[in-house]
Each structure stands twice: as structure tokens, then as C-alpha cells.
Tab-separated table of C-alpha atoms in Angstrom:
chain	number	residue	atom	x	y	z
W	1	MET	CA	-19.007	-3.976	25.566
W	2	SER	CA	-16.281	-5.575	23.469
W	3	LYS	CA	-16.658	-5.974	19.718
W	4	LYS	CA	-15.322	-8.253	17.023
W	5	ILE	CA	-13.733	-6.211	14.258
W	6	LEU	CA	-12.444	-7.763	11.029
W	7	HIS	CA	-10.262	-6.103	8.418
W	8	ILE	CA	-10.549	-7.671	4.955
W	9	VAL	CA	-7.452	-7.154	2.777
W	10	ILE	CA	-8.166	-7.560	-0.932
W	11	LYS	CA	-5.212	-6.309	-2.952
W	12	ASN	CA	-2.007	-5.125	-1.241
W	13	THR	CA	-0.587	-3.586	1.919
W	14	SER	CA	-1.869	-0.043	1.353
W	15	SER	CA	-5.015	-0.634	3.412
W	16	LEU	CA	-2.817	-2.097	6.173
W	17	ASP	CA	-0.999	1.237	6.366
W	18	PHE	CA	-4.315	2.721	7.505
W	19	VAL	CA	-5.487	-0.166	9.686
W	20	LEU	CA	-2.233	-1.013	11.503
W	21	PRO	CA	-1.929	2.291	13.422
W	22	PHE	CA	-5.708	2.365	13.812
W	23	PHE	CA	-5.755	-1.078	15.463
W	24	TRP	CA	-2.700	-0.134	17.560
W	25	LYS	CA	-4.515	2.845	19.051
W	26	LEU	CA	-7.898	1.116	19.172
W	27	LYS	CA	-6.393	-1.570	21.407
W	28	LYS	CA	-5.231	1.126	23.807
W	29	ARG	CA	-8.736	2.552	24.057
W	30	HIS	CA	-10.678	-0.717	23.880
W	31	PRO	CA	-8.337	-3.548	24.950
W	32	LYS	CA	-11.112	-6.169	25.055
W	33	ASP	CA	-12.074	-5.794	21.380
W	34	GLU	CA	-11.292	-8.863	19.255
W	35	LEU	CA	-9.411	-7.736	16.160
W	36	SER	CA	-8.654	-9.898	13.120
W	37	VAL	CA	-7.243	-9.535	9.605
W	38	LEU	CA	-8.272	-11.699	6.654
W	39	TYR	CA	-6.024	-11.723	3.590
W	40	CYS	CA	-8.086	-12.666	0.529
W	41	THR	CA	-5.368	-14.870	-0.882
W	42	PHE	CA	-4.182	-18.426	-0.300
W	43	ASP	CA	-1.024	-17.294	1.477
W	44	LYS	CA	-0.712	-13.885	3.124
W	45	ARG	CA	2.927	-13.634	1.994
W	46	SER	CA	1.739	-13.021	-1.564
W	47	ILE	CA	0.452	-9.681	-0.234
W	48	LEU	CA	2.968	-8.995	2.541
W	49	ARG	CA	5.939	-10.183	0.461
W	50	THR	CA	9.016	-9.950	2.727
W	51	SER	CA	7.468	-7.499	5.161
W	52	SER	CA	7.457	-8.589	8.793
W	53	PHE	CA	6.508	-5.331	10.520
W	54	TYR	CA	2.744	-5.625	10.061
W	55	SER	CA	2.628	-9.128	11.549
W	56	GLU	CA	5.001	-8.198	14.374
W	57	ILE	CA	2.819	-5.321	15.544
W	58	PHE	CA	-0.374	-7.334	15.091
W	59	ALA	CA	1.098	-10.110	17.231
W	60	GLU	CA	2.154	-7.641	19.932
W	61	ILE	CA	-1.300	-6.109	20.268
W	62	GLY	CA	-3.214	-9.369	19.896
W	63	VAL	CA	-4.550	-9.087	16.345
W	64	LYS	CA	-4.933	-12.471	14.634
W	65	GLU	CA	-4.115	-12.903	10.943
W	66	TYR	CA	-5.709	-15.393	8.556
W	67	ASP	CA	-5.610	-16.282	4.889
W	68	PHE	CA	-7.676	-18.716	2.822
W	69	LEU	CA	-5.417	-21.689	3.533
W	70	ASP	CA	-6.439	-21.413	7.175
W	71	PHE	CA	-9.865	-22.570	6.005
W	72	ILE	CA	-8.849	-25.546	3.907
W	73	ARG	CA	-11.070	-28.591	4.369
W	74	PRO	CA	-9.767	-31.207	6.847
W	75	SER	CA	-9.277	-33.833	4.115
W	76	MET	CA	-6.675	-31.629	2.377
W	77	ARG	CA	-4.795	-30.221	5.370
W	78	PHE	CA	-1.905	-32.606	4.794
W	79	LEU	CA	-1.105	-30.600	1.618
W	80	LYS	CA	-1.287	-27.224	3.351
W	81	LYS	CA	2.495	-26.698	3.500
W	82	LEU	CA	2.839	-27.537	-0.193
W	83	PHE	CA	0.088	-25.105	-1.117
W	84	ARG	CA	1.767	-22.367	0.928
W	85	ARG	CA	5.005	-22.863	-0.992
W	86	VAL	CA	3.133	-22.536	-4.280
W	87	PHE	CA	1.204	-19.389	-3.377
W	88	LYS	CA	3.665	-17.435	-1.203
W	89	GLY	CA	5.051	-15.426	-4.150
W	90	SER	CA	3.591	-12.118	-5.276
W	91	TYR	CA	1.698	-12.178	-8.561
W	92	THR	CA	3.414	-8.959	-9.664
W	93	ASP	CA	6.758	-10.813	-9.697
W	94	LYS	CA	5.473	-13.231	-12.327
W	95	ARG	CA	5.512	-12.477	-16.022
W	96	SER	CA	2.002	-12.184	-17.394
W	97	PHE	CA	0.752	-14.456	-20.158
W	98	PHE	CA	0.679	-11.523	-22.574
W	99	GLU	CA	4.277	-10.596	-21.731
W	100	ILE	CA	5.384	-14.193	-22.272
W	101	LYS	CA	3.494	-14.351	-25.580
W	102	LYS	CA	5.152	-11.138	-26.785
W	103	ASN	CA	8.626	-12.469	-25.930
W	104	LEU	CA	7.947	-15.771	-27.710
W	105	LYS	CA	6.992	-13.867	-30.867
W	106	LYS	CA	10.378	-12.159	-30.693
W	107	GLY	CA	12.114	-15.526	-30.475
W	108	ARG	CA	12.984	-15.248	-26.793
W	109	PHE	CA	12.445	-18.883	-25.910
W	110	TRP	CA	13.959	-18.478	-22.445
W	111	VAL	CA	10.479	-17.405	-21.264
W	112	ILE	CA	9.108	-20.922	-21.857
W	113	GLY	CA	10.100	-21.669	-18.267
W	114	ASP	CA	7.918	-18.781	-17.122
W	115	LEU	CA	5.042	-20.100	-19.219
W	116	LEU	CA	5.326	-23.527	-17.576
W	117	LEU	CA	5.524	-21.870	-14.147
W	118	LEU	CA	2.399	-19.829	-14.915
W	119	ALA	CA	0.545	-22.975	-16.029
W	120	TYR	CA	1.720	-24.780	-12.871
W	121	TYR	CA	0.471	-21.908	-10.716
W	122	ARG	CA	-2.872	-21.762	-12.545
W	123	PHE	CA	-3.386	-25.501	-12.115
W	124	PHE	CA	-2.902	-25.295	-8.360
W	125	TYR	CA	-5.099	-22.182	-8.196
W	126	LEU	CA	-8.045	-23.963	-9.828
W	127	PHE	CA	-7.369	-27.129	-7.837
W	128	ILE	CA	-7.070	-25.628	-4.381
W	129	ARG	CA	-10.079	-23.325	-4.498
W	130	LYS	CA	-12.294	-26.431	-4.523
W	131	PHE	CA	-10.893	-27.453	-1.158
W	132	VAL	CA	-11.187	-24.173	0.709
W	133	ASP	CA	-14.374	-23.911	2.745
W	134	PHE	CA	-15.246	-20.354	1.766
W	135	ALA	CA	-18.722	-20.618	3.307
W	136	SER	CA	-17.212	-21.102	6.768
W	137	ILE	CA	-14.961	-18.046	6.732
W	138	MET	CA	-17.278	-15.197	7.689
W	139	PRO	CA	-19.310	-17.202	10.254
W	140	PHE	CA	-15.968	-18.126	11.858
W	141	PHE	CA	-15.207	-14.447	12.485
W	142	ASP	CA	-18.827	-13.430	13.166
W	143	PRO	CA	-17.718	-9.773	13.062
W	144	ASP	CA	-19.680	-6.895	14.519
W	145	VAL	CA	-17.805	-4.500	12.229
W	146	ILE	CA	-16.003	-5.131	8.933
W	147	LEU	CA	-13.283	-2.774	7.715
W	148	LEU	CA	-13.276	-3.375	3.972
W	149	ASP	CA	-10.265	-2.752	1.758
W	150	ASN	CA	-12.527	-1.163	-0.820
W	151	ARG	CA	-11.380	-1.626	-4.428
W	152	ALA	CA	-12.762	-0.980	-7.897
W	153	LYS	CA	-12.495	-4.719	-8.606
W	154	SER	CA	-13.035	-7.475	-6.073
W	155	ASP	CA	-12.307	-10.640	-8.031
W	156	PHE	CA	-10.602	-12.739	-5.353
W	157	PRO	CA	-11.535	-16.408	-4.776
W	158	GLY	CA	-14.676	-16.811	-2.657
W	159	ARG	CA	-15.630	-13.233	-3.348
W	160	ASP	CA	-19.344	-13.902	-3.963
W	161	VAL	CA	-19.666	-15.969	-0.768
W	162	ILE	CA	-18.143	-13.217	1.380
W	163	PHE	CA	-20.244	-10.473	-0.191
W	164	SER	CA	-23.398	-12.568	0.183
W	165	TYR	CA	-22.656	-12.846	3.901
W	166	MET	CA	-22.338	-9.055	4.252
W	167	TYR	CA	-25.633	-8.520	2.428
W	168	LYS	CA	-27.317	-11.121	4.622
W	169	VAL	CA	-26.191	-10.031	8.109
W	170	LYS	CA	-26.171	-6.270	7.321
W	171	ARG	CA	-23.663	-5.454	10.059
W	172	LYS	CA	-21.618	-2.280	9.745
W	173	VAL	CA	-19.154	-2.310	6.863
W	174	VAL	CA	-16.656	0.547	6.844
W	175	LEU	CA	-15.164	1.409	3.468
W	176	ILE	CA	-11.699	2.440	4.589
W	177	PRO	CA	-9.130	4.607	2.773
W	178	HIS	CA	-6.014	3.012	1.347
W	179	ALA	CA	-4.153	6.326	1.035
W	180	PRO	CA	-3.988	9.709	2.823
W	181	HIS	CA	-5.778	11.206	-0.176
W	182	TYR	CA	-7.049	10.255	-3.635
W	183	ARG	CA	-6.711	11.638	-7.156
W	184	ASP	CA	-9.555	14.133	-6.779
W	185	PRO	CA	-12.216	14.965	-4.168
W	186	VAL	CA	-14.846	12.623	-5.614
W	187	SER	CA	-12.961	9.564	-6.833
W	188	GLU	CA	-12.115	8.415	-3.324
W	189	PHE	CA	-15.595	6.905	-3.324
W	190	CYS	CA	-15.476	3.368	-4.625
W	191	PRO	CA	-18.688	1.307	-4.810
W	192	PHE	CA	-19.063	-1.292	-2.088
W	193	ASP	CA	-19.954	-3.909	-4.682
W	194	GLU	CA	-19.245	-3.377	-8.377
W	195	LYS	CA	-21.582	-6.300	-9.100
W	196	GLY	CA	-24.371	-5.179	-6.786
W	197	GLU	CA	-25.296	-2.238	-4.544
W	198	SER	CA	-23.068	0.810	-4.691
W	199	PHE	CA	-23.566	2.002	-1.111
W	200	PRO	CA	-25.952	-0.115	1.000
W	201	SER	CA	-27.481	1.276	4.176
W	202	PHE	CA	-25.152	-0.792	6.377
W	203	CYS	CA	-22.032	0.833	4.872
W	204	GLU	CA	-20.040	3.771	6.184
W	205	HIS	CA	-17.421	5.682	4.189
W	206	TRP	CA	-14.334	7.006	6.003
W	207	MET	CA	-12.600	10.041	4.509
W	208	PRO	CA	-8.941	10.810	5.314
W	209	MET	CA	-8.538	14.372	3.958
W	210	LYS	CA	-10.920	17.138	4.940
W	211	TYR	CA	-11.249	18.364	1.344
W	212	GLY	CA	-12.668	15.103	0.020
W	213	GLU	CA	-16.241	15.146	-1.324
W	214	PRO	CA	-16.974	11.472	-2.073
W	215	TRP	CA	-20.706	11.824	-1.423
W	216	LYS	CA	-21.034	13.606	-4.770
W	217	ALA	CA	-20.239	10.291	-6.493
W	218	ILE	CA	-23.642	8.983	-5.403
W	219	GLY	CA	-25.550	12.168	-6.218
W	220	LEU	CA	-25.682	13.818	-2.773
W	221	ASP	CA	-25.301	17.595	-2.434
W	222	ARG	CA	-23.973	17.257	1.106
W	223	PRO	CA	-22.731	14.324	3.223
W	224	ASP	CA	-25.099	12.339	5.405
W	225	ASN	CA	-24.049	10.530	8.587
W	226	ARG	CA	-22.607	7.603	6.598
W	227	PHE	CA	-19.670	9.789	5.514
W	228	VAL	CA	-17.202	10.191	8.369
W	229	TYR	CA	-13.951	12.154	8.483
W	230	SER	CA	-11.438	9.704	9.849
W	231	GLY	CA	-8.155	11.509	9.356
W	232	TYR	CA	-5.183	9.280	8.553
W	233	PRO	CA	-4.100	7.178	11.572
W	234	GLY	CA	-0.565	6.868	10.189
W	235	PHE	CA	-0.023	10.592	10.926
W	236	ASP	CA	-0.676	10.160	14.646
W	237	GLU	CA	2.281	11.629	16.563
W	238	GLU	CA	2.215	8.963	19.273
W	239	TRP	CA	2.238	6.217	16.642
W	240	LEU	CA	5.090	7.785	14.664
W	241	THR	CA	7.175	8.207	17.818
W	242	PHE	CA	6.559	4.559	18.658
W	243	CYS	CA	7.654	3.439	15.173
W	244	LYS	CA	10.841	5.494	15.219
W	245	SER	CA	11.803	4.252	18.669
W	246	ARG	CA	11.645	0.605	17.568
W	247	THR	CA	14.321	0.882	14.891
W	248	GLU	CA	16.356	3.974	15.705
W	249	LYS	CA	19.771	3.660	14.112
W	250	LYS	CA	23.013	4.168	16.024
W	251	GLU	CA	25.744	3.568	13.418
W	252	LYS	CA	27.336	6.388	11.421
W	253	THR	CA	26.074	5.171	8.041
W	254	LYS	CA	23.663	7.643	6.470
W	255	ARG	CA	20.684	6.100	4.747
W	256	ILE	CA	18.670	7.490	1.871
W	257	LEU	CA	15.187	6.067	1.400
W	258	PHE	CA	14.064	6.222	-2.237
W	259	ILE	CA	10.285	5.809	-2.576
W	260	ILE	CA	9.395	4.690	-6.078
W	261	ARG	CA	6.420	3.444	-8.047
W	262	ARG	CA	5.842	1.160	-10.977
W	263	PHE	CA	7.592	2.240	-14.184
W	264	LEU	CA	7.686	1.130	-17.806
W	265	ASP	CA	10.560	-1.039	-18.997
W	266	LYS	CA	13.443	0.687	-20.750
W	267	GLY	CA	12.651	1.361	-24.407
W	268	ILE	CA	8.902	0.799	-24.000
W	269	GLU	CA	6.824	3.659	-25.388
W	270	ARG	CA	3.744	4.790	-23.524
W	271	THR	CA	0.384	3.998	-25.121
W	272	ASP	CA	-3.021	5.535	-24.390
W	273	ASP	CA	-4.164	2.539	-22.348
W	274	VAL	CA	-1.285	2.828	-19.821
W	275	ASP	CA	-2.328	4.332	-16.480
W	276	TYR	CA	-0.528	7.652	-16.088
W	277	TYR	CA	0.387	6.618	-12.525
W	278	ILE	CA	2.851	4.190	-14.148
W	279	LEU	CA	5.990	6.241	-14.754
W	280	ASP	CA	8.161	6.396	-17.840
W	281	PHE	CA	11.469	4.589	-17.346
W	282	GLU	CA	13.521	7.815	-17.260
W	283	ASP	CA	11.312	9.284	-14.511
W	284	PHE	CA	12.686	6.555	-12.269
W	285	TYR	CA	16.177	6.093	-13.673
W	286	LYS	CA	17.359	9.741	-13.810
W	287	PRO	CA	16.768	10.369	-10.073
W	288	LEU	CA	18.429	7.017	-9.336
W	289	LEU	CA	21.607	8.069	-11.168
W	290	LEU	CA	21.649	11.456	-9.437
W	291	ILE	CA	21.340	9.748	-6.057
W	292	LYS	CA	24.315	7.624	-7.130
W	293	GLU	CA	26.336	10.818	-7.719
W	294	VAL	CA	25.686	11.987	-4.167
W	295	MET	CA	26.560	8.584	-2.743
W	296	GLN	CA	29.889	8.655	-4.569
W	297	GLU	CA	30.721	12.100	-3.152
W	298	LEU	CA	29.897	11.293	0.466
W	299	GLU	CA	31.196	8.480	2.640
W	300	ASP	CA	29.170	5.747	4.323
W	301	VAL	CA	25.891	6.286	2.491
W	302	GLU	CA	23.415	3.465	1.878
W	303	LEU	CA	20.403	3.505	-0.438
W	304	ILE	CA	17.175	1.773	0.558
W	305	ILE	CA	14.684	1.524	-2.288
W	306	LYS	CA	11.097	1.209	-1.106
W	307	ALA	CA	9.336	-0.618	-3.895
W	308	HIS	CA	5.700	-0.059	-4.768
W	309	PRO	CA	3.528	-3.187	-4.309
W	310	SER	CA	3.197	-3.381	-8.101
W	311	ASN	CA	6.952	-3.315	-8.786
W	312	ASN	CA	8.336	-6.544	-10.213
W	313	TYR	CA	11.250	-7.495	-7.963
W	314	ARG	CA	13.389	-9.188	-10.624
W	315	LYS	CA	13.094	-6.285	-13.047
W	316	LEU	CA	13.849	-3.762	-10.321
W	317	VAL	CA	16.983	-5.628	-9.208
W	318	ASN	CA	18.277	-5.717	-12.788
W	319	VAL	CA	17.791	-1.977	-13.296
W	320	VAL	CA	19.474	-1.054	-9.999
W	321	LYS	CA	22.436	-3.288	-10.842
W	322	GLN	CA	22.767	-1.580	-14.215
W	323	SER	CA	22.961	1.802	-12.468
W	324	GLY	CA	26.255	0.835	-10.827
W	325	ILE	CA	25.195	1.820	-7.311
W	326	LYS	CA	27.298	-0.100	-4.797
W	327	ASN	CA	25.503	-0.038	-1.462
W	328	TRP	CA	21.767	-0.657	-1.871
W	329	THR	CA	18.843	-2.801	-0.774
W	330	ILE	CA	15.273	-3.166	-1.986
W	331	THR	CA	12.518	-3.411	0.587
W	332	TYR	CA	8.805	-4.134	0.533
W	333	GLU	CA	8.658	-3.380	4.241
W	334	SER	CA	6.089	-1.022	5.732
W	335	ILE	CA	7.026	2.660	5.637
W	336	TYR	CA	6.556	2.681	9.411
W	337	ALA	CA	9.335	0.113	9.873
W	338	LEU	CA	11.811	2.394	8.092
W	339	LEU	CA	11.233	5.659	9.948
W	340	GLY	CA	13.916	5.059	12.570
W	341	LEU	CA	16.464	3.779	10.045
W	342	VAL	CA	16.737	6.567	7.475
W	343	ASP	CA	18.207	10.082	7.474
W	344	VAL	CA	16.483	11.483	4.409
W	345	VAL	CA	13.755	10.472	1.957
W	346	VAL	CA	13.749	11.032	-1.804
W	347	SER	CA	10.356	10.287	-3.273
W	348	LEU	CA	8.716	10.077	-6.648
W	349	PRO	CA	5.020	11.072	-6.554
W	350	SER	CA	3.411	8.900	-3.877
W	351	THR	CA	1.012	9.554	-1.039
W	352	ILE	CA	3.194	7.469	1.291
W	353	LEU	CA	5.886	10.194	1.282
W	354	LEU	CA	3.600	12.176	3.600
W	355	VAL	CA	4.268	9.686	6.415
W	356	PRO	CA	8.037	10.299	6.823
W	357	ALA	CA	7.422	14.022	6.323
W	358	MET	CA	4.929	13.940	9.215
W	359	ALA	CA	7.552	12.058	11.246
W	360	GLY	CA	9.938	14.998	10.818
W	361	ILE	CA	12.287	13.249	8.386
W	362	PRO	CA	13.589	15.515	5.575
W	363	THR	CA	11.492	14.390	2.602
W	364	ILE	CA	12.404	15.463	-0.930
W	365	LEU	CA	9.642	15.341	-3.532
W	366	VAL	CA	10.925	14.908	-7.093
W	367	MET	CA	8.562	16.721	-9.436
W	368	ASN	CA	7.814	15.053	-12.779
W	369	LYS	CA	5.051	14.755	-15.378
W	370	LEU	CA	2.921	12.660	-13.045
W	371	GLN	CA	3.153	15.159	-10.187
W	372	PHE	CA	2.243	18.047	-12.475
W	373	ARG	CA	-0.781	16.095	-13.690
W	374	ILE	CA	-1.792	15.340	-10.095
W	375	ASN	CA	-1.549	19.029	-9.251
W	376	GLU	CA	-3.637	20.033	-12.275
W	377	ARG	CA	-6.389	17.538	-11.523
W	378	TRP	CA	-7.005	18.783	-7.982
W	379	PRO	CA	-5.791	22.264	-6.923
W	380	VAL	CA	-5.807	21.181	-3.257
W	381	LEU	CA	-3.041	18.696	-4.028
W	382	CYS	CA	-1.146	21.378	-5.910
W	383	GLU	CA	-1.162	23.470	-2.734
W	384	LEU	CA	-0.174	20.454	-0.633
W	385	TYR	CA	2.829	19.341	-2.680
W	386	LEU	CA	4.129	22.639	-4.073
W	387	ASN	CA	4.535	23.997	-0.545
W	388	MET	CA	6.564	21.159	0.899
W	389	TYR	CA	9.878	22.238	2.450
W	390	TYR	CA	12.081	20.115	0.159
W	391	LYS	CA	10.925	20.002	-3.450
W	392	VAL	CA	12.875	19.406	-6.651
W	393	ASP	CA	11.365	21.323	-9.576
W	394	ARG	CA	14.312	20.654	-11.896
W	395	ILE	CA	15.799	17.184	-11.735
W	396	SER	CA	19.324	18.649	-12.016
W	397	ASP	CA	18.822	20.290	-8.599
W	398	LEU	CA	18.372	16.955	-6.817
W	399	PRO	CA	22.046	16.340	-5.861
W	400	GLY	CA	22.425	19.741	-4.206
W	401	ILE	CA	19.196	19.477	-2.246
W	402	LEU	CA	19.945	15.892	-1.232
W	403	LYS	CA	23.442	16.776	0.026
W	404	LYS	CA	21.993	19.667	2.013
W	405	ALA	CA	19.357	17.429	3.601
W	406	LEU	CA	21.945	14.763	4.470
W	407	THR	CA	24.402	17.257	5.920
W	408	PHE	CA	21.989	19.391	7.913
W	409	ARG	CA	19.428	16.878	9.076
W	410	ASP	CA	16.794	18.432	11.278
W	411	ARG	CA	13.209	17.684	12.222
W	412	GLN	CA	11.108	19.373	9.573
W	413	THR	CA	8.320	20.898	11.660
W	414	LYS	CA	7.296	23.091	8.721
W	415	ASP	CA	6.159	20.042	6.751
W	416	ILE	CA	4.382	18.638	9.811
W	417	GLU	CA	2.385	21.817	10.238
W	418	HIS	CA	1.763	22.229	6.511
W	419	ILE	CA	0.558	18.670	5.833
W	420	GLY	CA	-1.432	18.558	9.067
W	421	SER	CA	-3.485	21.566	7.956
W	422	PHE	CA	-5.130	19.387	5.278
W	423	TYR	CA	-6.512	16.912	7.818
W	424	HIS	CA	-9.188	17.082	10.510
W	425	ASN	CA	-6.935	15.822	13.286
W	426	GLU	CA	-9.523	16.747	15.897
W	427	MET	CA	-11.791	14.137	14.311
W	428	ASP	CA	-9.313	11.291	14.738
W	429	ALA	CA	-10.315	10.410	18.294
W	430	MET	CA	-13.971	10.039	17.323
W	431	ILE	CA	-13.479	7.084	15.010
W	432	TYR	CA	-11.998	4.928	17.784
W	433	ASP	CA	-15.269	5.096	19.694
W	434	SER	CA	-17.660	5.189	16.731
W	435	LEU	CA	-17.543	1.495	15.914
């Protein structure tokens, strides 16, 4: 019997990295299932940015995508294109009100334009939400199963209406992972509803890494049947082979993929209220300059910078230009879309680096203060990352290791075996039939 399955995307593309390969394989096993994705934003491009890979694969396998503007009331549909132009940009590319205020105090009046833009955006935000029929959204999908992009805060427009529907119908809601692992074995549990029930009876929690213990967050000594080991679908060998075959490069140019994360602006000192997952400026800039050195030594080398969803595009462009690197691009594309294009990966601490490593691409982990803190917080992660094949303990060693990886590219089966040992791969098949 076919089912209707809906994935609700709340924040960014990280939950899509789990769901995309899951839906791809689910369609192979259950081709009659009706699969849909709802982006909890007025235009899905504010989440997807310039990425096209997710939508391409969804279209190929018959998954339909929706955002809130697809549910605008008939009387306002003539303004739909205008609204899409207003809301297509990512919020992380806009200067915050507090940032604008700080610059104005310093006499930087050029940010007045940003203030007007922010006011313009806010006006449309308050205006348009009155004309979206939020009450019609969930009945339109009538899902048998909901895959929820579970977050600590769910403050999107129409949030209360959607949660009220889930409480009312009590159909299965799966709290899905948005990473291959979390910061510690317990914190991967995130309450279903921060304003209501933490873990209602109709919820199920999927766990990617076999060492996770999220049930302890709700006071259980051992997991009940609502906690299910799912593995991480993005590690599936068939899926990774498929991704690489779509974009396999033929030209001689060697490509370095640099996986980064959000970092503080140059000259900004860290304060106690800054999340330690936001890097200091030098933690990003020093590896960038060392990559530049290697690019200058070798011929026909291109740098692709994979931005974190929280990276501000304008700021990132300015910093890369200042570095003096000649041949570079910035992408917000899915990691899966890049697997067939790159020869080697250099990564700052990020769970997404595990994907190219599992695809056999030489993946260099640059150790820094954040990675050491990650390792200290959960010894399992220390074992995972300290035993990767390519690892840079001292930043000065990066050029030598990078040149070696570029010159002697091979499929790193050691990393595949090592990373795979942390996951219950034999459990993967079960989740496709458990819904």
C-alpha cells in the first residue's frame, strides 16, 4: 500500500542531505509512494540559495517541492512573482539590525541602504503572511508520515498551525537527523515542540551513529521502540556512485574543495556568548593562504569553496578576494553534486567532510581549536577524526599533505572502512520499510 510522506524543512539544507538520498532509495523500493517537501519559507530559494542539485534529483524521482507562496490566497496570486523576488534571498546574506546599528554608531552611514532594505523586507514579511492560507497546507498534503527537520527553535511563519495539525491527527512524525553525528551522544535529541510536548507518542527519533544515546535526554535508561538506528543515507555506496557518475570531470584541471564554516570578521574578538562552532577569522584565513601557496606551485588548479549555510556571501567574497587567489568559486551546492568534480577535499571541522571521505575522495581534516574541543567533548568523535587517513595536526603541514593528495590521488578505502565502523549499516535497509 502506497503512502504519502512529507518532509518539512525548517532552517537550511542540512536535513535535505539526509532526506535526498533517503527519498532516492525509497523510490526504488516503493515507487508508488507519494513524496513531497515543504520549505517553511515564502520562497524555497532562501533556503536552497543557488543550489540546483536537490531540486533536480527530486524532479527526476517524482518528489514535489512546495513553499509557503504556493499556498497564497487566490485574491493575491497576481503578486506572487513580486513576492518571490522579495523573499528569494537568504537571510544570512543580510546585515542584521544590530550590525547596522553598530556601524551607524561608528559613523558608517553607507549601511543606511541596508537598514532601508531590512525595513522593506520586514514590511513585506508582515504583509504577506496575512495572505498565505496556512490552515490549508497540511490538509493539502494529508501525509501518512512526516519527516520533521527537528530544530531547537521552530519560529517560522504558520508554525503554530502546522504543529496543531500534527497534534490533532497524531500520524507518525519522524524526527530526522540533520548531520551524520551530533556534538555528544545525548544532544542529538531535540524536543519535538519547544512550546509543547517534548516527545509525543506519535513521534519516532532516528539516530545516525550507533554510539548516540538520545533517549537519556528524556530520562530513559535504555531506548524504547521509538528510537531507531537509521544510519546516514548519504553514506550509501550505491548513492555515492550515482552522484559521482553524474558530474565526473574529464578536463585536466585539478580541483580542491575547501569545506568551511561560519567565522568571525577580521579583528573581531570572541566573546563568551559566541557559539564555539563559529570559528575565529584566522582559523579560516590561514588554511586559505596555505591552499593559495599550493595553487601557485602547481599548474591548472582550481579552488571551490563550499560555504556553510550560515556564511554571508558578500563577506566571504571580500575575504577570498583579499587573499589574492586567482582561480576560485564559491558554491552553496549540495556536497553530493561536487563529488564527481573534485580531486581532493580540505575541510575545517564539519560533519559533511565524512561524505567525500566515504566516496573515496582524499579528504584532509584541518585540526584547530574547534576540532580539539569536539574531540574532548565526546571521545567517540576523537577516535573518529584522529584516525582519518589525511589529518593536519600542525597548520604548517597543510601544503605538503595537500600536494601529496593532489599528486597521488587514490580511492581512500581506509577512510571508508574506518568511518563505516561507527555506523550500523546493516540497519539502513530497515528504515525504508519501517514507514
